[in-house]
PDB file of C-alpha atoms in Angstrom:
ATOM      1  CA  UNK A   1     172.079 102.547 123.708  1.00 45.00           C
ATOM      2  CA  UNK A   2     169.341 102.753 121.115  1.00 60.00           C
ATOM      3  CA  UNK A   3     166.236 100.880 122.007  1.00 74.00           C
ATOM      4  CA  UNK A   4     165.345  98.107 119.634  1.00 82.00           C
ATOM      5  CA  UNK A   5     161.745  97.420 118.685  1.00 91.00           C
ATOM      6  CA  UNK A   6     160.266  94.258 117.283  1.00 91.00           C
ATOM      7  CA  UNK A   7     157.163  95.794 115.743  1.00 93.00           C
ATOM      8  CA  UNK A   8     156.427  99.318 114.416  1.00 94.00           C
ATOM      9  CA  UNK A   9     153.296  99.443 116.589  1.00 94.00           C
ATOM     10  CA  UNK A  10     155.513  99.189 119.679  1.00 93.00           C
ATOM     11  CA  UNK A  11     157.441 102.283 118.587  1.00 93.00           C
ATOM     12  CA  UNK A  12     154.320 104.359 117.908  1.00 94.00           C
ATOM     13  CA  UNK A  13     152.748 103.461 121.251  1.00 93.00           C
ATOM     14  CA  UNK A  14     156.014 104.428 122.960  1.00 90.00           C
ATOM     15  CA  UNK A  15     155.853 107.876 121.335  1.00 90.00           C
ATOM     16  CA  UNK A  16     152.141 108.598 121.527  1.00 90.00           C
ATOM     17  CA  UNK A  17     152.267 107.170 125.019  1.00 78.00           C
ATOM     18  CA  UNK A  18     149.421 106.948 127.474  1.00 80.00           C
ATOM     19  CA  UNK A  19     145.973 108.443 127.400  1.00 82.00           C
ATOM     20  CA  UNK A  20     146.775 112.076 128.021  1.00 93.00           C
ATOM     21  CA  UNK A  21     149.514 112.418 125.422  1.00 95.00           C
ATOM     22  CA  UNK A  22     147.160 111.148 122.713  1.00 96.00           C
ATOM     23  CA  UNK A  23     144.295 113.360 123.897  1.00 96.00           C
ATOM     24  CA  UNK A  24     146.500 116.486 124.009  1.00 97.00           C
ATOM     25  CA  UNK A  25     147.834 115.757 120.521  1.00 97.00           C
ATOM     26  CA  UNK A  26     144.284 115.187 119.231  1.00 97.00           C
ATOM     27  CA  UNK A  27     143.170 118.601 120.497  1.00 97.00           C
ATOM     28  CA  UNK A  28     146.230 120.342 119.045  1.00 98.00           C
ATOM     29  CA  UNK A  29     145.571 118.604 115.718  1.00 97.00           C
ATOM     30  CA  UNK A  30     142.519 120.887 115.481  1.00 96.00           C
ATOM     31  CA  UNK A  31     144.692 123.987 115.863  1.00 96.00           C
ATOM     32  CA  UNK A  32     146.728 126.057 118.323  1.00 96.00           C
ATOM     33  CA  UNK A  33     145.501 126.092 121.890  1.00 96.00           C
ATOM     34  CA  UNK A  34     146.302 128.274 124.833  1.00 95.00           C
ATOM     35  CA  UNK A  35     146.980 126.465 128.080  1.00 93.00           C
ATOM     36  CA  UNK A  36     143.629 127.440 129.570  1.00 92.00           C
ATOM     37  CA  UNK A  37     141.798 126.155 126.488  1.00 95.00           C
ATOM     38  CA  UNK A  38     143.446 122.754 126.847  1.00 95.00           C
ATOM     39  CA  UNK A  39     142.515 122.700 130.524  1.00 94.00           C
ATOM     40  CA  UNK A  40     138.897 123.392 129.656  1.00 94.00           C
ATOM     41  CA  UNK A  41     138.790 120.650 127.031  1.00 94.00           C
ATOM     42  CA  UNK A  42     140.340 118.113 129.407  1.00 94.00           C
ATOM     43  CA  UNK A  43     138.468 118.329 132.719  1.00 91.00           C
ATOM     44  CA  UNK A  44     139.809 114.933 133.794  1.00 89.00           C
ATOM     45  CA  UNK A  45     143.490 115.862 133.944  1.00 92.00           C
ATOM     46  CA  UNK A  46     145.163 117.718 136.801  1.00 94.00           C
ATOM     47  CA  UNK A  47     147.033 120.937 136.140  1.00 94.00           C
ATOM     48  CA  UNK A  48     150.311 119.315 137.182  1.00 95.00           C
ATOM     49  CA  UNK A  49     149.843 116.375 134.835  1.00 95.00           C
ATOM     50  CA  UNK A  50     148.877 118.550 131.875  1.00 96.00           C
ATOM     51  CA  UNK A  51     151.986 120.684 132.380  1.00 95.00           C
ATOM     52  CA  UNK A  52     154.189 117.578 132.613  1.00 96.00           C
ATOM     53  CA  UNK A  53     152.720 115.949 129.508  1.00 96.00           C
ATOM     54  CA  UNK A  54     153.114 119.197 127.527  1.00 96.00           C
ATOM     55  CA  UNK A  55     156.783 119.421 128.543  1.00 96.00           C
ATOM     56  CA  UNK A  56     157.388 115.821 127.499  1.00 95.00           C
ATOM     57  CA  UNK A  57     155.676 116.349 124.158  1.00 96.00           C
ATOM     58  CA  UNK A  58     157.804 119.463 123.634  1.00 96.00           C
ATOM     59  CA  UNK A  59     160.996 117.558 124.545  1.00 95.00           C
ATOM     60  CA  UNK A  60     160.008 114.796 122.101  1.00 93.00           C
ATOM     61  CA  UNK A  61     159.588 117.345 119.317  1.00 94.00           C
ATOM     62  CA  UNK A  62     155.880 116.740 118.804  1.00 97.00           C
ATOM     63  CA  UNK A  63     154.579 119.997 120.280  1.00 98.00           C
ATOM     64  CA  UNK A  64     155.910 123.566 120.058  1.00 98.00           C
ATOM     65  CA  UNK A  65     155.319 126.223 122.693  1.00 96.00           C
ATOM     66  CA  UNK A  66     155.014 129.782 121.409  1.00 93.00           C
ATOM     67  CA  UNK A  67     155.521 132.382 124.092  1.00 90.00           C
ATOM     68  CA  UNK A  68     154.748 135.866 122.802  1.00 84.00           C
ATOM     69  CA  UNK A  69     156.484 137.349 125.850  1.00 86.00           C
ATOM     70  CA  UNK A  70     153.677 139.818 126.421  1.00 88.00           C
ATOM     71  CA  UNK A  71     152.093 141.117 129.606  1.00 88.00           C
ATOM     72  CA  UNK A  72     149.747 139.475 130.442  1.00 86.00           C
ATOM     73  CA  UNK A  73     151.472 136.299 129.194  1.00 83.00           C
ATOM     74  CA  UNK A  74     150.157 134.715 126.019  1.00 87.00           C
ATOM     75  CA  UNK A  75     151.453 131.194 125.440  1.00 90.00           C
ATOM     76  CA  UNK A  76     150.204 128.915 122.712  1.00 95.00           C
ATOM     77  CA  UNK A  77     150.786 125.247 121.987  1.00 97.00           C
ATOM     78  CA  UNK A  78     150.734 123.702 118.526  1.00 98.00           C
ATOM     79  CA  UNK A  79     151.867 120.572 116.752  1.00 98.00           C
ATOM     80  CA  UNK A  80     155.293 120.558 115.090  1.00 98.00           C
ATOM     81  CA  UNK A  81     155.611 118.949 111.641  1.00 97.00           C
ATOM     82  CA  UNK A  82     156.535 115.696 113.389  1.00 96.00           C
ATOM     83  CA  UNK A  83     153.478 115.986 115.617  1.00 97.00           C
ATOM     84  CA  UNK A  84     151.290 116.779 112.611  1.00 97.00           C
ATOM     85  CA  UNK A  85     152.508 113.584 110.919  1.00 97.00           C
ATOM     86  CA  UNK A  86     150.511 111.731 113.597  1.00 97.00           C
ATOM     87  CA  UNK A  87     147.234 113.048 112.114  1.00 97.00           C
ATOM     88  CA  UNK A  88     146.137 109.671 110.626  1.00 97.00           C
ATOM     89  CA  UNK A  89     146.826 107.935 113.955  1.00 97.00           C
ATOM     90  CA  UNK A  90     144.894 110.544 115.928  1.00 97.00           C
ATOM     91  CA  UNK A  91     142.017 110.464 113.445  1.00 97.00           C
ATOM     92  CA  UNK A  92     141.806 106.658 113.639  1.00 97.00           C
ATOM     93  CA  UNK A  93     141.782 106.799 117.462  1.00 96.00           C
ATOM     94  CA  UNK A  94     139.043 109.432 117.345  1.00 96.00           C
ATOM     95  CA  UNK A  95     136.863 107.630 114.803  1.00 97.00           C
ATOM     96  CA  UNK A  96     136.996 104.282 116.588  1.00 97.00           C
ATOM     97  CA  UNK A  97     136.230 105.934 119.926  1.00 95.00           C
ATOM     98  CA  UNK A  98     133.132 107.526 118.451  1.00 95.00           C
ATOM     99  CA  UNK A  99     131.958 104.253 116.918  1.00 95.00           C
ATOM    100  CA  UNK A 100     132.602 102.350 120.146  1.00 94.00           C
ATOM    101  CA  UNK A 101     130.720 104.959 122.174  1.00 94.00           C
ATOM    102  CA  UNK A 102     127.758 104.681 119.807  1.00 93.00           C
ATOM    103  CA  UNK A 103     127.814 100.847 120.029  1.00 92.00           C
ATOM    104  CA  UNK A 104     128.172 100.644 123.787  1.00 89.00           C
ATOM    105  CA  UNK A 105     126.320 103.738 124.939  1.00 89.00           C
ATOM    106  CA  UNK A 106     129.327 105.025 126.889  1.00 89.00           C
ATOM    107  CA  UNK A 107     128.893 108.789 127.177  1.00 88.00           C
ATOM    108  CA  UNK A 108     131.493 110.961 125.477  1.00 90.00           C
ATOM    109  CA  UNK A 109     130.692 114.534 126.357  1.00 77.00           C
ATOM    110  CA  UNK A 110     131.946 117.694 124.812  1.00 62.00           C
ATOM    111  CA  UNK A 111     133.120 119.851 127.716  1.00 50.00           C
ATOM    112  CA  UNK A 112     133.122 122.994 125.546  1.00 45.00           C
TER     113      UNK A 112
ATOM    114  CA  UNK B   1     128.912 103.753 137.510  1.00 45.00           C
ATOM    115  CA  UNK B   2     129.681 104.292 133.859  1.00 60.00           C
ATOM    116  CA  UNK B   3     132.859 106.146 133.189  1.00 74.00           C
ATOM    117  CA  UNK B   4     132.386 109.389 131.347  1.00 81.00           C
ATOM    118  CA  UNK B   5     134.836 110.485 128.662  1.00 91.00           C
ATOM    119  CA  UNK B   6     135.441 113.948 127.332  1.00 91.00           C
ATOM    120  CA  UNK B   7     137.023 112.943 124.026  1.00 92.00           C
ATOM    121  CA  UNK B   8     136.624 109.814 121.857  1.00 94.00           C
ATOM    122  CA  UNK B   9     140.433 109.462 121.780  1.00 94.00           C
ATOM    123  CA  UNK B  10     140.392 108.943 125.554  1.00 93.00           C
ATOM    124  CA  UNK B  11     137.984 106.025 125.161  1.00 93.00           C
ATOM    125  CA  UNK B  12     140.032 104.331 122.430  1.00 94.00           C
ATOM    126  CA  UNK B  13     143.278 104.632 124.380  1.00 93.00           C
ATOM    127  CA  UNK B  14     141.512 103.144 127.404  1.00 90.00           C
ATOM    128  CA  UNK B  15     140.511 100.106 125.326  1.00 90.00           C
ATOM    129  CA  UNK B  16     143.627  99.598 123.212  1.00 90.00           C
ATOM    130  CA  UNK B  17     145.584 100.316 126.379  1.00 78.00           C
ATOM    131  CA  UNK B  18     149.336 100.195 126.741  1.00 81.00           C
ATOM    132  CA  UNK B  19     152.027  98.954 124.445  1.00 82.00           C
ATOM    133  CA  UNK B  20     151.464  95.223 124.643  1.00 93.00           C
ATOM    134  CA  UNK B  21     147.733  95.238 124.076  1.00 95.00           C
ATOM    135  CA  UNK B  22     148.188  97.178 120.826  1.00 96.00           C
ATOM    136  CA  UNK B  23     151.073  94.945 119.700  1.00 96.00           C
ATOM    137  CA  UNK B  24     149.135  91.729 120.413  1.00 97.00           C
ATOM    138  CA  UNK B  25     146.108  93.061 118.539  1.00 97.00           C
ATOM    139  CA  UNK B  26     148.313  94.090 115.611  1.00 97.00           C
ATOM    140  CA  UNK B  27     149.734  90.575 115.298  1.00 97.00           C
ATOM    141  CA  UNK B  28     146.283  88.984 115.532  1.00 98.00           C
ATOM    142  CA  UNK B  29     145.050  91.385 112.864  1.00 97.00           C
ATOM    143  CA  UNK B  30     147.278  89.399 110.481  1.00 96.00           C
ATOM    144  CA  UNK B  31     145.494  86.157 111.390  1.00 96.00           C
ATOM    145  CA  UNK B  32     145.111  83.504 114.071  1.00 96.00           C
ATOM    146  CA  UNK B  33     148.147  82.839 116.237  1.00 96.00           C
ATOM    147  CA  UNK B  34     149.015  80.054 118.599  1.00 95.00           C
ATOM    148  CA  UNK B  35     150.420  81.142 121.937  1.00 93.00           C
ATOM    149  CA  UNK B  36     153.962  80.104 121.014  1.00 92.00           C
ATOM    150  CA  UNK B  37     153.797  82.091 117.779  1.00 95.00           C
ATOM    151  CA  UNK B  38     152.846  85.233 119.684  1.00 95.00           C
ATOM    152  CA  UNK B  39     155.719  84.604 122.102  1.00 94.00           C
ATOM    153  CA  UNK B  40     158.154  84.349 119.215  1.00 94.00           C
ATOM    154  CA  UNK B  41     156.917  87.555 117.597  1.00 94.00           C
ATOM    155  CA  UNK B  42     157.164  89.457 120.875  1.00 94.00           C
ATOM    156  CA  UNK B  43     160.561  88.699 122.412  1.00 91.00           C
ATOM    157  CA  UNK B  44     160.306  91.724 124.717  1.00 89.00           C
ATOM    158  CA  UNK B  45     157.305  90.538 126.742  1.00 92.00           C
ATOM    159  CA  UNK B  46     157.436  88.058 129.612  1.00 94.00           C
ATOM    160  CA  UNK B  47     155.318  84.931 129.497  1.00 94.00           C
ATOM    161  CA  UNK B  48     153.339  86.084 132.515  1.00 95.00           C
ATOM    162  CA  UNK B  49     152.573  89.468 130.980  1.00 95.00           C
ATOM    163  CA  UNK B  50     151.550  87.989 127.623  1.00 96.00           C
ATOM    164  CA  UNK B  51     149.137  85.614 129.368  1.00 95.00           C
ATOM    165  CA  UNK B  52     147.671  88.453 131.440  1.00 95.00           C
ATOM    166  CA  UNK B  53     147.207  90.755 128.468  1.00 96.00           C
ATOM    167  CA  UNK B  54     145.541  87.967 126.448  1.00 96.00           C
ATOM    168  CA  UNK B  55     143.101  87.310 129.298  1.00 96.00           C
ATOM    169  CA  UNK B  56     142.242  90.996 129.521  1.00 95.00           C
ATOM    170  CA  UNK B  57     141.717  91.263 125.776  1.00 96.00           C
ATOM    171  CA  UNK B  58     139.460  88.202 125.953  1.00 96.00           C
ATOM    172  CA  UNK B  59     137.505  89.679 128.880  1.00 95.00           C
ATOM    173  CA  UNK B  60     137.091  92.930 126.918  1.00 93.00           C
ATOM    174  CA  UNK B  61     135.674  91.020 123.961  1.00 94.00           C
ATOM    175  CA  UNK B  62     138.468  91.936 121.549  1.00 97.00           C
ATOM    176  CA  UNK B  63     140.174  88.537 121.337  1.00 98.00           C
ATOM    177  CA  UNK B  64     138.729  85.014 121.199  1.00 98.00           C
ATOM    178  CA  UNK B  65     140.527  81.919 122.442  1.00 96.00           C
ATOM    179  CA  UNK B  66     139.837  78.719 120.524  1.00 93.00           C
ATOM    180  CA  UNK B  67     140.775  75.612 122.443  1.00 90.00           C
ATOM    181  CA  UNK B  68     140.449  72.512 120.292  1.00 84.00           C
ATOM    182  CA  UNK B  69     140.664  70.336 123.426  1.00 86.00           C
ATOM    183  CA  UNK B  70     143.141  67.993 121.769  1.00 88.00           C
ATOM    184  CA  UNK B  71     146.186  66.188 123.172  1.00 88.00           C
ATOM    185  CA  UNK B  72     148.678  67.783 122.811  1.00 86.00           C
ATOM    186  CA  UNK B  73     146.747  71.030 123.437  1.00 84.00           C
ATOM    187  CA  UNK B  74     146.128  73.283 120.462  1.00 87.00           C
ATOM    188  CA  UNK B  75     144.957  76.755 121.441  1.00 90.00           C
ATOM    189  CA  UNK B  76     144.576  79.622 119.005  1.00 95.00           C
ATOM    190  CA  UNK B  77     143.912  83.299 119.485  1.00 97.00           C
ATOM    191  CA  UNK B  78     142.073  85.496 117.009  1.00 98.00           C
ATOM    192  CA  UNK B  79     140.338  88.855 116.871  1.00 98.00           C
ATOM    193  CA  UNK B  80     136.594  88.988 117.483  1.00 98.00           C
ATOM    194  CA  UNK B  81     134.473  91.228 115.245  1.00 97.00           C
ATOM    195  CA  UNK B  82     134.913  94.006 117.822  1.00 96.00           C
ATOM    196  CA  UNK B  83     138.686  93.471 117.787  1.00 97.00           C
ATOM    197  CA  UNK B  84     138.711  93.431 113.992  1.00 97.00           C
ATOM    198  CA  UNK B  85     136.954  96.819 113.979  1.00 97.00           C
ATOM    199  CA  UNK B  86     140.221  98.219 115.349  1.00 97.00           C
ATOM    200  CA  UNK B  87     141.985  97.445 112.037  1.00 97.00           C
ATOM    201  CA  UNK B  88     142.248 101.105 110.904  1.00 97.00           C
ATOM    202  CA  UNK B  89     143.682 102.095 114.303  1.00 97.00           C
ATOM    203  CA  UNK B  90     146.242  99.270 114.249  1.00 97.00           C
ATOM    204  CA  UNK B  91     147.182 100.026 110.650  1.00 97.00           C
ATOM    205  CA  UNK B  92     147.716 103.731 111.446  1.00 97.00           C
ATOM    206  CA  UNK B  93     149.896 102.826 114.454  1.00 96.00           C
ATOM    207  CA  UNK B  94     151.919 100.447 112.272  1.00 96.00           C
ATOM    208  CA  UNK B  95     152.372 102.859 109.369  1.00 97.00           C
ATOM    209  CA  UNK B  96     153.484 105.768 111.534  1.00 97.00           C
ATOM    210  CA  UNK B  97     155.915 103.535 113.440  1.00 95.00           C
ATOM    211  CA  UNK B  98     157.510 102.471 110.180  1.00 95.00           C
ATOM    212  CA  UNK B  99     157.815 106.054 108.937  1.00 95.00           C
ATOM    213  CA  UNK B 100     159.213 107.229 112.260  1.00 94.00           C
ATOM    214  CA  UNK B 101     161.758 104.390 112.292  1.00 94.00           C
ATOM    215  CA  UNK B 102     162.864 105.325 108.765  1.00 93.00           C
ATOM    216  CA  UNK B 103     163.193 109.001 109.736  1.00 92.00           C
ATOM    217  CA  UNK B 104     165.038 108.437 112.984  1.00 89.00           C
ATOM    218  CA  UNK B 105     167.036 105.284 112.225  1.00 89.00           C
ATOM    219  CA  UNK B 106     165.577 103.456 115.233  1.00 89.00           C
ATOM    220  CA  UNK B 107     165.851  99.749 114.448  1.00 88.00           C
ATOM    221  CA  UNK B 108     162.628  97.788 114.139  1.00 90.00           C
ATOM    222  CA  UNK B 109     163.551  94.178 113.657  1.00 78.00           C
ATOM    223  CA  UNK B 110     161.457  91.304 112.545  1.00 62.00           C
ATOM    224  CA  UNK B 111     162.061  88.562 115.096  1.00 50.00           C
ATOM    225  CA  UNK B 112     160.627  85.905 112.770  1.00 46.00           C
TER     226      UNK B 112
END
């Protein structure tokens, strides 16, 4: 059964999902990342949760996982074309977050 | 204790929250709505959940509730200036949802 939506916003929020999905996608929008790089940029997420969210995003066709099958392993994550089509959404989320932080004084630190 | 964020996207998703908060805000972006109008536009949400989400959005300063104190009661909801500043975010969510629906054939119906 295909789910029926009553507003396009409902559909987008279903796909972009909760906090971590959007944050992962926003980082990958800036370019390929290795797993460890994502971990470093997202100190608030557990290893288990990051792995789960990445698998979901892969299954949904938004993120691609490139495994170069080398020793030591070298695995990179990047946005697919469908994931890249979310760029205006991710940019809008980013811009508003910055403005809100400036207005309210909530700290938004760069972990890098 | 102030929460610390590591990415502006994280902050925005915390504020815009889950599906219903974004959908309510998107409807109010189009103008004032009475409670019954919101109900009609959002057939998928229970009355209890709509009331809860509206109270949260009011508490967060994104939505204002105008009660004209008349008999019969006439209560309207609208975006505050802070809520209205989310317009680019809500528009991006809407646009991508429409494009995604067109690409995938997922139905997005207008309940009105």
